[in-house]
Coordinates of C-alpha atoms in Angstrom, one line a residue:
X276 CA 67.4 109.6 -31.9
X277 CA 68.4 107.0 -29.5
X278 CA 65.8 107.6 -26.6
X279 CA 62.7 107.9 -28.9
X280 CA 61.1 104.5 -30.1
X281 CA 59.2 103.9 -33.5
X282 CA 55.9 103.0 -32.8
X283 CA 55.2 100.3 -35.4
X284 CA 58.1 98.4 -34.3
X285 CA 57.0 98.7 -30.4
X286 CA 53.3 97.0 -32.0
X287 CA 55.3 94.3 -33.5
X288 CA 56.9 93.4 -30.9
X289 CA 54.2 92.9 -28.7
X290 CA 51.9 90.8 -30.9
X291 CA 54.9 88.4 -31.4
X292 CA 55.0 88.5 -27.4
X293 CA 51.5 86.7 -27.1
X294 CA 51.4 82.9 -26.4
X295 CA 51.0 80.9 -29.8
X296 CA 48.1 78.9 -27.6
X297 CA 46.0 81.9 -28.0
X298 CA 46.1 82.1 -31.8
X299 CA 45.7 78.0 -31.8
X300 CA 42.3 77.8 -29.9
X301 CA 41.3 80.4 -32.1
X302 CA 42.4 78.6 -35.1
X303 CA 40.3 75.9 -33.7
X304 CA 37.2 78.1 -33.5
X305 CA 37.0 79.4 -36.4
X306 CA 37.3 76.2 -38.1
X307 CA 35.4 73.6 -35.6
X308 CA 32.8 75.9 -34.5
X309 CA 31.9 76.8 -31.0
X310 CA 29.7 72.7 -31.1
X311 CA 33.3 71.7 -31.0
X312 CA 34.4 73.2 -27.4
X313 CA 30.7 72.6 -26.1
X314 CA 31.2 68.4 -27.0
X315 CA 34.7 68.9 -25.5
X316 CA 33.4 70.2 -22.3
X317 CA 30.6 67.8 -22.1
X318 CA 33.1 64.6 -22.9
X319 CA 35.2 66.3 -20.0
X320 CA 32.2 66.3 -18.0
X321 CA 31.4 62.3 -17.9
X322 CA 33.4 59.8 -16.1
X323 CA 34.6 56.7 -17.4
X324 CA 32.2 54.7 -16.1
X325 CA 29.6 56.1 -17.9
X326 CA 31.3 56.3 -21.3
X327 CA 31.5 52.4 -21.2
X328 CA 28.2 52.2 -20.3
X329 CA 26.6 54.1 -23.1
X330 CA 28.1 50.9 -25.4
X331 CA 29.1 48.3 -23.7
X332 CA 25.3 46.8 -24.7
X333 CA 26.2 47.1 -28.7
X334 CA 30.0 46.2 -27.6
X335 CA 29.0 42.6 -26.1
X336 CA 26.2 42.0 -29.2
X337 CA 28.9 42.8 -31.7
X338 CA 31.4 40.4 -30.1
X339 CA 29.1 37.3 -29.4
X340 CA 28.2 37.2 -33.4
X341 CA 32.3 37.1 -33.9
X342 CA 33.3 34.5 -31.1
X343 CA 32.3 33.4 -27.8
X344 CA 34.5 35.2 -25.8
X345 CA 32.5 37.4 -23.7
X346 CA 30.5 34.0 -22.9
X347 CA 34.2 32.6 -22.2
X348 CA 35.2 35.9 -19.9
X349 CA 31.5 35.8 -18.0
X350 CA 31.2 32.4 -17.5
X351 CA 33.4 31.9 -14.5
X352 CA 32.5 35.0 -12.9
X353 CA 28.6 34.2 -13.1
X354 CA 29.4 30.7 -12.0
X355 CA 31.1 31.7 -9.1
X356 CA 28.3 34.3 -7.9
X357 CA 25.8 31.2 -8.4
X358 CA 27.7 29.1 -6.1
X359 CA 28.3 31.7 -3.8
X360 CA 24.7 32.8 -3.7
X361 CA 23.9 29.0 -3.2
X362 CA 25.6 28.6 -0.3
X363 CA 25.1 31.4 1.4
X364 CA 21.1 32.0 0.4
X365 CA 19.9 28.7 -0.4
X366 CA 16.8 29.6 0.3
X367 CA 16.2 31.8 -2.3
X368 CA 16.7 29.2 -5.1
X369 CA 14.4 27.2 -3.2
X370 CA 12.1 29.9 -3.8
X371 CA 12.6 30.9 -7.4
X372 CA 12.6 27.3 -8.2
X373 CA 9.7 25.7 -6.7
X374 CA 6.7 27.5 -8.7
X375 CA 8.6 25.7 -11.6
X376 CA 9.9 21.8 -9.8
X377 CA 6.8 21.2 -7.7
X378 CA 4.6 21.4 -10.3
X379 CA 6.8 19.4 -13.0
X380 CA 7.6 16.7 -9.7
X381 CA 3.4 16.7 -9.3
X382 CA 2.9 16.0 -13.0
X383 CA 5.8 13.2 -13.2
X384 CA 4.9 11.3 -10.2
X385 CA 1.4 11.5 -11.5
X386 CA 2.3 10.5 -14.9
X387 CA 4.3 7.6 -13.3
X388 CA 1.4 6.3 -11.0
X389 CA -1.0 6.3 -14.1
X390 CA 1.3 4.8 -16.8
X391 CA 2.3 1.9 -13.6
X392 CA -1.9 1.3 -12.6
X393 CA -2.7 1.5 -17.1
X394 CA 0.6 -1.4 -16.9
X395 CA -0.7 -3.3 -14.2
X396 CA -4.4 -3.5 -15.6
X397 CA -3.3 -4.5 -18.9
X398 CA -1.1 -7.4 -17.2
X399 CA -4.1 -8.2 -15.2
X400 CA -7.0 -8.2 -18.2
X401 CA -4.1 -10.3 -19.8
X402 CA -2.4 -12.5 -18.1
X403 CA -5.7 -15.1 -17.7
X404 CA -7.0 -14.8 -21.1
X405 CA -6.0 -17.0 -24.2
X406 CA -4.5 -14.6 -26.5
X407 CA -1.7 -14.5 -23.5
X408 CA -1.4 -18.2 -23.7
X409 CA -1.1 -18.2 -27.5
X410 CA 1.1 -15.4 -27.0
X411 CA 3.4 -17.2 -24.9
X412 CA 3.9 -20.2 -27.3
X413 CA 4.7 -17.8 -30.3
X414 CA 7.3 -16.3 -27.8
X415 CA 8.5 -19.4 -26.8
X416 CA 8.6 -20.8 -30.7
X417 CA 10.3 -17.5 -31.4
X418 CA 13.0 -17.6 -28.9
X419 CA 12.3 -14.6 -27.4
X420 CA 10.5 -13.8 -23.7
X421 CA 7.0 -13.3 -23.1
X422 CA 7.4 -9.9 -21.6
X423 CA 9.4 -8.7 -25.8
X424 CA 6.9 -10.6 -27.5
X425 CA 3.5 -8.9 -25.8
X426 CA 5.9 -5.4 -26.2
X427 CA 6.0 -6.1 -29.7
X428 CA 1.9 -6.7 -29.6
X429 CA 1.2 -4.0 -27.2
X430 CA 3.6 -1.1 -28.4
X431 CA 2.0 1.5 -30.7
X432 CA 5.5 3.0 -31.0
X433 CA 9.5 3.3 -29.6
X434 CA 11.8 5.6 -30.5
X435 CA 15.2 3.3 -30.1
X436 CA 17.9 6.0 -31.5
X437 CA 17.9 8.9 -32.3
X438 CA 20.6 10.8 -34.3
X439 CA 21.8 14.8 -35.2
X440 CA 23.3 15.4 -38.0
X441 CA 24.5 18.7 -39.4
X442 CA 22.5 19.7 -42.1
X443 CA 25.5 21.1 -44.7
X444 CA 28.4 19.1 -43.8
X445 CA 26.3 16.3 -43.2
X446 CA 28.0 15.5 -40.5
X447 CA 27.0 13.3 -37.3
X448 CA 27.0 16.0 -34.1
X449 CA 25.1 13.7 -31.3
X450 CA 23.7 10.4 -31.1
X451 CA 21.3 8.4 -28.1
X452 CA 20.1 5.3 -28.0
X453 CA 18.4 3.0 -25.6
X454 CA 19.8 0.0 -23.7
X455 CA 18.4 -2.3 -25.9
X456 CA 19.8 -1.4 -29.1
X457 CA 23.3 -2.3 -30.0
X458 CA 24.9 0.6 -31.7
X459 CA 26.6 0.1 -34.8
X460 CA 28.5 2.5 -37.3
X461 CA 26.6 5.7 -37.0
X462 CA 29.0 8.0 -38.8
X463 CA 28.4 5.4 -41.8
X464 CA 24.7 5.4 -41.1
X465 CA 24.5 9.2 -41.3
X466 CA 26.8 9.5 -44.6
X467 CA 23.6 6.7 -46.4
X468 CA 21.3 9.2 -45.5
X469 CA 22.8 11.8 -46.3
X470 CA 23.4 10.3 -49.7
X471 CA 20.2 9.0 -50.3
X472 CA 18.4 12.4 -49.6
X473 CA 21.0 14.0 -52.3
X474 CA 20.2 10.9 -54.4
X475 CA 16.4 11.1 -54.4
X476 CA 16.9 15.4 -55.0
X477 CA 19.4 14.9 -58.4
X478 CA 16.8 12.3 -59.6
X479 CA 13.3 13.8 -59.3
X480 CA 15.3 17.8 -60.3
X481 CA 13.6 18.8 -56.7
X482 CA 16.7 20.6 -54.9
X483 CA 16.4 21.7 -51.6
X484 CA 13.8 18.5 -51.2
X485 CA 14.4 16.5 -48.9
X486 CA 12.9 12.8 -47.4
X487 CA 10.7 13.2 -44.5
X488 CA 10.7 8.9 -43.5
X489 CA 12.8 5.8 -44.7
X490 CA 10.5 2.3 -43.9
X491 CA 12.2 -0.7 -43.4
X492 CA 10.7 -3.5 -41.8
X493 CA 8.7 -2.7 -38.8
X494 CA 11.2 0.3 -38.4
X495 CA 10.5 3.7 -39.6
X496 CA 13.7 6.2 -39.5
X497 CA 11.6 10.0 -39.2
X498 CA 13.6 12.9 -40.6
X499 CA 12.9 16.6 -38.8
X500 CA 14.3 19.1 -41.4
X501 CA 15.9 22.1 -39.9
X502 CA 17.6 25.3 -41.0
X503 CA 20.7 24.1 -39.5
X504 CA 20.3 21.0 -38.2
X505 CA 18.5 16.9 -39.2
X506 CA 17.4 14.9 -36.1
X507 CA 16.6 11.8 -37.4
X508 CA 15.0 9.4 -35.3
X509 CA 14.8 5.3 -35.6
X510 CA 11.1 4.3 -34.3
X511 CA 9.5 0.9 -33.8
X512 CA 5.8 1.2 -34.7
X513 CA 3.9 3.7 -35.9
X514 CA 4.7 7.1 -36.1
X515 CA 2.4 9.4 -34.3
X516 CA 2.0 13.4 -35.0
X517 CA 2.5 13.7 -30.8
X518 CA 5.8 11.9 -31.9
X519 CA 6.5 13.6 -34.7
X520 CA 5.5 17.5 -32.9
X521 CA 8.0 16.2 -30.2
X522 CA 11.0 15.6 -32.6
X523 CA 10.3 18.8 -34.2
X524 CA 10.0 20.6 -30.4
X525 CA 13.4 19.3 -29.7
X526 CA 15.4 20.6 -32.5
X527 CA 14.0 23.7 -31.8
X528 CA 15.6 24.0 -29.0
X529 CA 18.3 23.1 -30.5
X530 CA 18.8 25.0 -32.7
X531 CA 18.0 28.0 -29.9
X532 CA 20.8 27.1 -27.4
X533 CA 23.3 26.0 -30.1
X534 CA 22.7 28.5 -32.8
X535 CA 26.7 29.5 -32.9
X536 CA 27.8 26.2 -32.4
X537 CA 26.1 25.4 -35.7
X538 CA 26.3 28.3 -37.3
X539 CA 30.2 27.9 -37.2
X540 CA 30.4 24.3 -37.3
X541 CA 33.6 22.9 -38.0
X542 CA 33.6 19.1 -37.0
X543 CA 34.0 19.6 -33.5
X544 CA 31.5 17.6 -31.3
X545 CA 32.3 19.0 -28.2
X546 CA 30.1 21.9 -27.6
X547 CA 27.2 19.4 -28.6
X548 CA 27.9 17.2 -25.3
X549 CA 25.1 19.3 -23.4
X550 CA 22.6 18.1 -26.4
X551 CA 22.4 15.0 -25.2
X552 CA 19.9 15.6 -22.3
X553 CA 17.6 16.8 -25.2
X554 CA 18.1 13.9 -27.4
X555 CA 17.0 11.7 -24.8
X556 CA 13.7 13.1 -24.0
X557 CA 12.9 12.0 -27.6
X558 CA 13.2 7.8 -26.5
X559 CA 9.5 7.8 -26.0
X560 CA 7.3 4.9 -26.1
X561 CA 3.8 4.2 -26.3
X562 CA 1.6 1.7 -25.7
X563 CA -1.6 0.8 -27.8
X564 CA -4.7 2.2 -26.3
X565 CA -7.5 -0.4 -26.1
X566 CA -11.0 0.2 -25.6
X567 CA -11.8 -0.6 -22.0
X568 CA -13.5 -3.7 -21.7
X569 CA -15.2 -4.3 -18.3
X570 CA -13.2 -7.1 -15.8
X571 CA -16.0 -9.7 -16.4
X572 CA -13.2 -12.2 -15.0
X573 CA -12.4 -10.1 -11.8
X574 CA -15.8 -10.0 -11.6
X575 CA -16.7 -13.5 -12.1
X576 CA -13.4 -14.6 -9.1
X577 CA -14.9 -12.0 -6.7
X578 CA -18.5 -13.5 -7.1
X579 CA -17.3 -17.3 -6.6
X580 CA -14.8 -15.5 -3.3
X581 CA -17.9 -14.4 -2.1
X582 CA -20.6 -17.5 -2.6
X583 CA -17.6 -19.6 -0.9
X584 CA -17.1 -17.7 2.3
X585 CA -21.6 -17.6 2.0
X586 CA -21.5 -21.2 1.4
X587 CA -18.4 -21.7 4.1
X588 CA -20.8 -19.4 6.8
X589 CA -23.9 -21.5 6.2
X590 CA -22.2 -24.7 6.7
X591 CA -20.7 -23.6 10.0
X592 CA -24.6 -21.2 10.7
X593 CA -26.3 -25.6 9.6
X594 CA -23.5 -27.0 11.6
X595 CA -24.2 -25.2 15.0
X596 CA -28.3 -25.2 15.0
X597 CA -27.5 -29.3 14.6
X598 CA -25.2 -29.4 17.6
X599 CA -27.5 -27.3 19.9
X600 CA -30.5 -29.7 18.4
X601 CA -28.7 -32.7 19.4
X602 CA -28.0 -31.4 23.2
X603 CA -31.7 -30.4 23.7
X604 CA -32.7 -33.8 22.4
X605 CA -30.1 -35.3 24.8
X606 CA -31.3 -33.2 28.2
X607 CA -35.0 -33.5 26.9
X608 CA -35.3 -37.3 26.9
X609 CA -36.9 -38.7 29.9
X610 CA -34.7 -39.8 32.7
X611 CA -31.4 -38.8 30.9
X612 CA -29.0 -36.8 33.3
X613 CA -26.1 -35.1 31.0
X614 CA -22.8 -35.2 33.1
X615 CA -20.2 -33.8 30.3
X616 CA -19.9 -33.1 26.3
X617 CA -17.0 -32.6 24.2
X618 CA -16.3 -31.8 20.9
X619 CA -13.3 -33.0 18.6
X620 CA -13.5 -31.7 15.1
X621 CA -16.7 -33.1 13.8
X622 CA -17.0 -36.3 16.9
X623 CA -19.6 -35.1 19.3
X624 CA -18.8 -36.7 22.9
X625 CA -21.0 -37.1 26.0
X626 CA -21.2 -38.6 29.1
X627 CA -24.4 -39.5 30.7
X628 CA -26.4 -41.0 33.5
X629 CA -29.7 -43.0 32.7
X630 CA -32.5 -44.7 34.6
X631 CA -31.7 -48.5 33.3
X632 CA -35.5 -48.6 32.7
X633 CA -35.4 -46.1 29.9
X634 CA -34.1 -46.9 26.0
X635 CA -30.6 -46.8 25.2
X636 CA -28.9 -43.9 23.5
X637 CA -28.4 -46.4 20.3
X638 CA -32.0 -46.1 19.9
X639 CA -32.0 -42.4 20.5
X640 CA -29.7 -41.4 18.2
X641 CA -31.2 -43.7 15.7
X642 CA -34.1 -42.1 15.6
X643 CA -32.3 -38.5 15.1
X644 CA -30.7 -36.6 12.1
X645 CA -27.2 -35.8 13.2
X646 CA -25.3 -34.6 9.8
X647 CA -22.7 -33.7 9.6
X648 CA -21.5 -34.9 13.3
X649 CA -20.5 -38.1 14.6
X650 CA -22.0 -38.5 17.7
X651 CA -21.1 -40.7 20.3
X652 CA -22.6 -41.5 24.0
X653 CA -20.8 -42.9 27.0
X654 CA -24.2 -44.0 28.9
X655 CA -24.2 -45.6 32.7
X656 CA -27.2 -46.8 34.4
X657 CA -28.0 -45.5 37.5
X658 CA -31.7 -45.7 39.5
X659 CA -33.1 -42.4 38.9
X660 CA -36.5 -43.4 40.8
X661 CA -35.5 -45.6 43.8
X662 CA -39.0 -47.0 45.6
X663 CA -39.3 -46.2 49.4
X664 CA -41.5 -48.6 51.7
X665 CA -44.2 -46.3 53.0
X666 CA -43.8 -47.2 56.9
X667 CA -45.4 -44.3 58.4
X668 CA -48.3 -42.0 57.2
X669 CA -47.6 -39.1 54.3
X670 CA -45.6 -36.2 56.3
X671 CA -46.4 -32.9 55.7
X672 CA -45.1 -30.5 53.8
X673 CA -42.6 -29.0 56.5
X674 CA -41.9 -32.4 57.0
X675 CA -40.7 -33.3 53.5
X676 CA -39.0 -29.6 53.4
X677 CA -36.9 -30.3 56.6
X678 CA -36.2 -33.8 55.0
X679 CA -35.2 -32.7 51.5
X680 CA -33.0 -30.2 52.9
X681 CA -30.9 -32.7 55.7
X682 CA -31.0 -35.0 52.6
X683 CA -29.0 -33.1 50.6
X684 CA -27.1 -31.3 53.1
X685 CA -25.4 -34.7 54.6
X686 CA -25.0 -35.9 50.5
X687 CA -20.7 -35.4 50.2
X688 CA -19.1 -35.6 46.6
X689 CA -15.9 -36.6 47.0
X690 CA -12.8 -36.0 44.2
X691 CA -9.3 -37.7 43.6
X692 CA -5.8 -35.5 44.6
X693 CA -5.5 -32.5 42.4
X694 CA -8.8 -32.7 40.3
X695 CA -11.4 -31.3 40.2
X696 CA -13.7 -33.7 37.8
X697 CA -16.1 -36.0 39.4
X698 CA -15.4 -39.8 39.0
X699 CA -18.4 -41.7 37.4
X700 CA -19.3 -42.9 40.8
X701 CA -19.6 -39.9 42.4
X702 CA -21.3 -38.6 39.3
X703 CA -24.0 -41.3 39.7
X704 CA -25.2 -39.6 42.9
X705 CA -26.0 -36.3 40.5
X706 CA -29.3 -37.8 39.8
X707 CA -30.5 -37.8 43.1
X708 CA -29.4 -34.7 44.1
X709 CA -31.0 -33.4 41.2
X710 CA -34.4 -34.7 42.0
X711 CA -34.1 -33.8 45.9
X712 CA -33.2 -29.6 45.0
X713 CA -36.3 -29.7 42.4
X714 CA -38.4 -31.2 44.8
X715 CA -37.2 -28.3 47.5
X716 CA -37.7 -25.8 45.0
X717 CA -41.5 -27.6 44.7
X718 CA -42.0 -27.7 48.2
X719 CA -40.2 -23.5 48.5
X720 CA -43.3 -22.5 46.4
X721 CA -46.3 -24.3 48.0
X722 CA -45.0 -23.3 51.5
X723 CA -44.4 -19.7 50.8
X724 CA -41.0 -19.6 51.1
X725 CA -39.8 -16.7 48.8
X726 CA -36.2 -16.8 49.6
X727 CA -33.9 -20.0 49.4
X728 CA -30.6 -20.1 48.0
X729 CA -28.3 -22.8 47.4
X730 CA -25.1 -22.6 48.7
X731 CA -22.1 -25.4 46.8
X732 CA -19.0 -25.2 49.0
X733 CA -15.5 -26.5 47.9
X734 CA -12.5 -28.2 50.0
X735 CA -9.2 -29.1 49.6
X736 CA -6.7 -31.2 51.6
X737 CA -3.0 -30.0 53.2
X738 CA -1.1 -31.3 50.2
X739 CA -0.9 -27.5 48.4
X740 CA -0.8 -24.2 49.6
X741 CA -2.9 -21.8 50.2
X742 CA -3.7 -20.2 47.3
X743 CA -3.7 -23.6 45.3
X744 CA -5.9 -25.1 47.4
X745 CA -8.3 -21.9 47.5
X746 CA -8.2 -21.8 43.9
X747 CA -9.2 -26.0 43.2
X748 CA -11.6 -25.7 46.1
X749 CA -13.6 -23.6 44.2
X750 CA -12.9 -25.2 40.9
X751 CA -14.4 -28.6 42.4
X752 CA -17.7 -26.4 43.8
X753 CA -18.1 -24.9 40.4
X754 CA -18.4 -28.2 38.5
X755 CA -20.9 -29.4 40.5
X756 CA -22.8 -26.5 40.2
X757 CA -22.6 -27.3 36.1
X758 CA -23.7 -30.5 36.6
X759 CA -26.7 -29.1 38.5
X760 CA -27.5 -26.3 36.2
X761 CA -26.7 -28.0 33.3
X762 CA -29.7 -30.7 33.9
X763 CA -31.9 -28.2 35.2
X764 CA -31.8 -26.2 37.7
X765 CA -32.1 -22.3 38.0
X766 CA -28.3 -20.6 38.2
X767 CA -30.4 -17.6 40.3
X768 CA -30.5 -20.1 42.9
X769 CA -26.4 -21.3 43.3
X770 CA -24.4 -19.7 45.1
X771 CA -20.4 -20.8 44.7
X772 CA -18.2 -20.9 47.2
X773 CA -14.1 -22.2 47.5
X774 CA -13.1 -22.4 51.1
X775 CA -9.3 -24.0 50.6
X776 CA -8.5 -26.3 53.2
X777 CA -9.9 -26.1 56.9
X778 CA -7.7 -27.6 60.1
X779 CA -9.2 -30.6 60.7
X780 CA -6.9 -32.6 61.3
X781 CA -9.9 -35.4 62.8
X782 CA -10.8 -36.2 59.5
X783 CA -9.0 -38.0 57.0
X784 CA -7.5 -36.3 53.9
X785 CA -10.0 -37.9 51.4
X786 CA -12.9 -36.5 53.4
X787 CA -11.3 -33.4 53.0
X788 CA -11.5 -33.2 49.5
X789 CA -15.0 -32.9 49.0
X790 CA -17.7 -31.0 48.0
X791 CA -20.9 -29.8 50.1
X792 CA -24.5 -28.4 49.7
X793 CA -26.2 -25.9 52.2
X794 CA -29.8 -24.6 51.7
X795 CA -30.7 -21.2 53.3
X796 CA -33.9 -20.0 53.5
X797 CA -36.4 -18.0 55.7
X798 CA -39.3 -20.1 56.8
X799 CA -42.5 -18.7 57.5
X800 CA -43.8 -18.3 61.1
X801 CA -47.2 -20.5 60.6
X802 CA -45.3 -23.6 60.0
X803 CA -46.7 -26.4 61.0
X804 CA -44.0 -29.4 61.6

């Protein structure tokens, strides 16, 4: 029958219709598991991102301990962001770096000032004593300077060269040295030692062993052992365990920043060019500390410094009290008017007016002590005490008064053109005066007379102008007013006075360069003339 279908056939047919994916997932599940689709949907789940950064920890630790290149493929990216960060923020590696350069800058400057003030005491305790004289002959007979010699006396120890050799090739990696030392074969020098440590291990059956110091003259070459890595290092002195501890410090550090490079060393030096900062911080040197004597010879220079400048004072102190002796002495003699003194270094000058009666200044100075001055006295005789004729009876008190005082007012002292010094003939009427204002001042007191003043007045001729001729007028009044103070009288009772030059064109121009004396005073009403 051609309309009517078989039923097993029809089921065939539809089962081979279904998509083969089907029958493949569930091919899938029944040998996987359902795990297997849950890890598929949770892998489907994560980005990228996030994959890679579940391992890219262990990914970077597994390549650095086969090469360098993730340090290679970092480097210039990190260096870039540094720069960048620097330039834009430099303020902020200010900040992360001073907690760690002030301090070290502190400590270095302070280091620094100590080791200069520890140099400059030991040059000082040394350079006047006679070990540094002997020392300076040796160094001369040596051929060498003073400064290497007392090194060589002073140093406790200096590390010249130091040297890093690579501890299974025995291979030199990185050498420094200081200025002083010539550098000679050091690939040669490393292969000795190298062969003399795997001498001395064959011959005493010690392998592994190896020789801590080599001494050789007043050298010592100290061998720091490491797993990796020798530093051997030549040292003048004695070796020290701060020297030693530092040597061992230093490789390290080594051996922490270039623990690849030497792992895989294969004679290339050129990763080892940054160890040569570290190598030189082990060209140390240290003085010999001596036990601190005190400065008896500082001590002793300070001490004479100071009993000279006592000494120099109480010379100078002796010195004045003998010049101020020999003036008093001088205005205290009897009849002795002083008219000027000078001084010139240790010459004592003056000028003087005496009473030809009295001694003369030979004897005077005879009988004094004038050490350490030379003294010397320009003397003129003048009649201190002239002898009037008594013609009329004694006049009375107001009499004498009115006298005294027209006396001195009519007395002119007269000076040369443009001085203002007394010639020795005007100074001869000095005296006089003298005498006259005492006896006024006498005569003031037993009359009552409580106020008198003296009045010194100055002149000066056409020849200037104004202002010169105001300023020598007073000059002229003042120096007499010396004179008259200096021998005696009261400077209370002076009054000084410059004028310049007056119109008076009656008088000639000598007697206009002059000087004048006015006394004022209030005299009492029960006067009797």
């Amino acid at each position: 029958m051609a309309g009517v279908k078989d039923p097993q056939v029809q089921g065939s047919a539809e089962t081979t219709a279904q998509p083969l994916g089907d029958d493949f997932d569930r091919l899938q599940q029944l040998i996987l598991g359902p795990d297997y689709s849950r890890a598929l949907r949770s892998i489907a789940a994560q980005s990228e991102t996030d994959r890679v950064a579940a391992v890219v920890a262990e990914a970077i630790q597994q390549r650095a301990q086969t090469d360098q290149g993730v340090q290679q493929a970092i480097e210039p990216a990190v260096t870039a962001s540094l720069d960048q960060m620097i330039q834009k923020q430099p303020h902020r590696i200010t900040n992360v770096l001073y907690p760690i350069i002030g301090p070290a800058i502190r400590k270095s400057v302070a280091a620094a000032l100590a080791e200069m003030m520890n140099n400059l005491n030991d040059i000082l305790s040394q350079s006047l004593s006679m070990k540094a004289w002997w020392w300076r002959i040796a160094a001369w007979r040596s051929g060498i300077s003073y400064g290497e010699f007392a090194l060589l006396k002073t140093l406790l120890y200096q590390v010249d060269q130091v040297l890093l050799i690579h501890k299974d090739t025995g291979l030199l990696i990185a050498e420094t040295n200081t200025e002083s030392v010539i550098s000679e074969d050091t690939e040669l020098v490393t292969s000795m030692l190298t062969a003399i440590n795997d001498f001395v291990s064959d011959s005493f059956k010690q392998p592994g062993s190896r020789i801590e110091s080599i001494r050789f003259g007043e050298h010592t070459i100290e061998i720091i052992v490491g797993p990796m890595a020798v530093l051997a290092a030549k040292v003048k002195g004695s070796v020290t365990p701060a020297l030693v501890n530092n040597l061992n410090e230093t490789l390290e550090v080594i051996h922490q920043r270039f623990f690849s490079e030497l792992e895989y060393f294969d004679g290339n030096k050129t990763p080892f060019t940054e160890a040569q900062p570290l190598l030189s911080t082990c060209l140390l040197h240290k003085a010999q500390e001596k036990p601190r004597r005190k400065p008896w010879l500082a001590y002793g220079l300070v001490s004479l410094l100071i009993i000279g400048c006592c000494l120099k004072f109480g010379y100078w102190w002796y010195a004045e009290q003998k010049k101020a002796d020999i003036v008093q002495a001088i205005k205290k003699q009897p009849d002795y008017i002083l008219i000027n003194q000078s001084q010139t270094g240790k010459q004592l000058n003056f000028v003087l007016l005496r009473d030809p009666a009295t001694p003369p200044p030979e004897a005077l100075l005879a009988a004094m002590d004038t050490a350490p001055w030379q003294v010397g006295i320009e003397a003129h005789s003048a009649p201190l005490h002239p002898t009037a004729i008594q013609t009329a009876p004694e006049p009375t008190a107001g009499q004498r008064w009115r006298e005294l005082v027209a006396k001195v007012q009519s007395t002119r002292l007269y000076f040369s053109v443009d001085s203002n010094q007394l010639s020795i003939e005007e100074a001869n009427k000095i005296p006089l005066l003298v005498n006259s204002l005492e006896s006024i001042a006498e005569l003031a007191t037993t009359l009552g007379i409580k106020h008198h003043q003296i009045v010194v007045t100055g002149f000066a001729d056409p020849s200037g102008d104004p202002t010169a001729n105001a300023a020598i007028s007073r000059n002229r009044a003042q120096a007499v007013a010396d004179l008259l103070t200096t021998n005696g009288l009261s400077e209370n009772l002076i009054t000084v006075w410059g004028v310049g030059h007056l119109n008076a064109l009656d008088m000639p121009t000598e007697d206009q360069r002059i000087v004048t004396i006015q006394i004022l005073s209030s005299e009492p009403a029960s006067w009797t003339p």
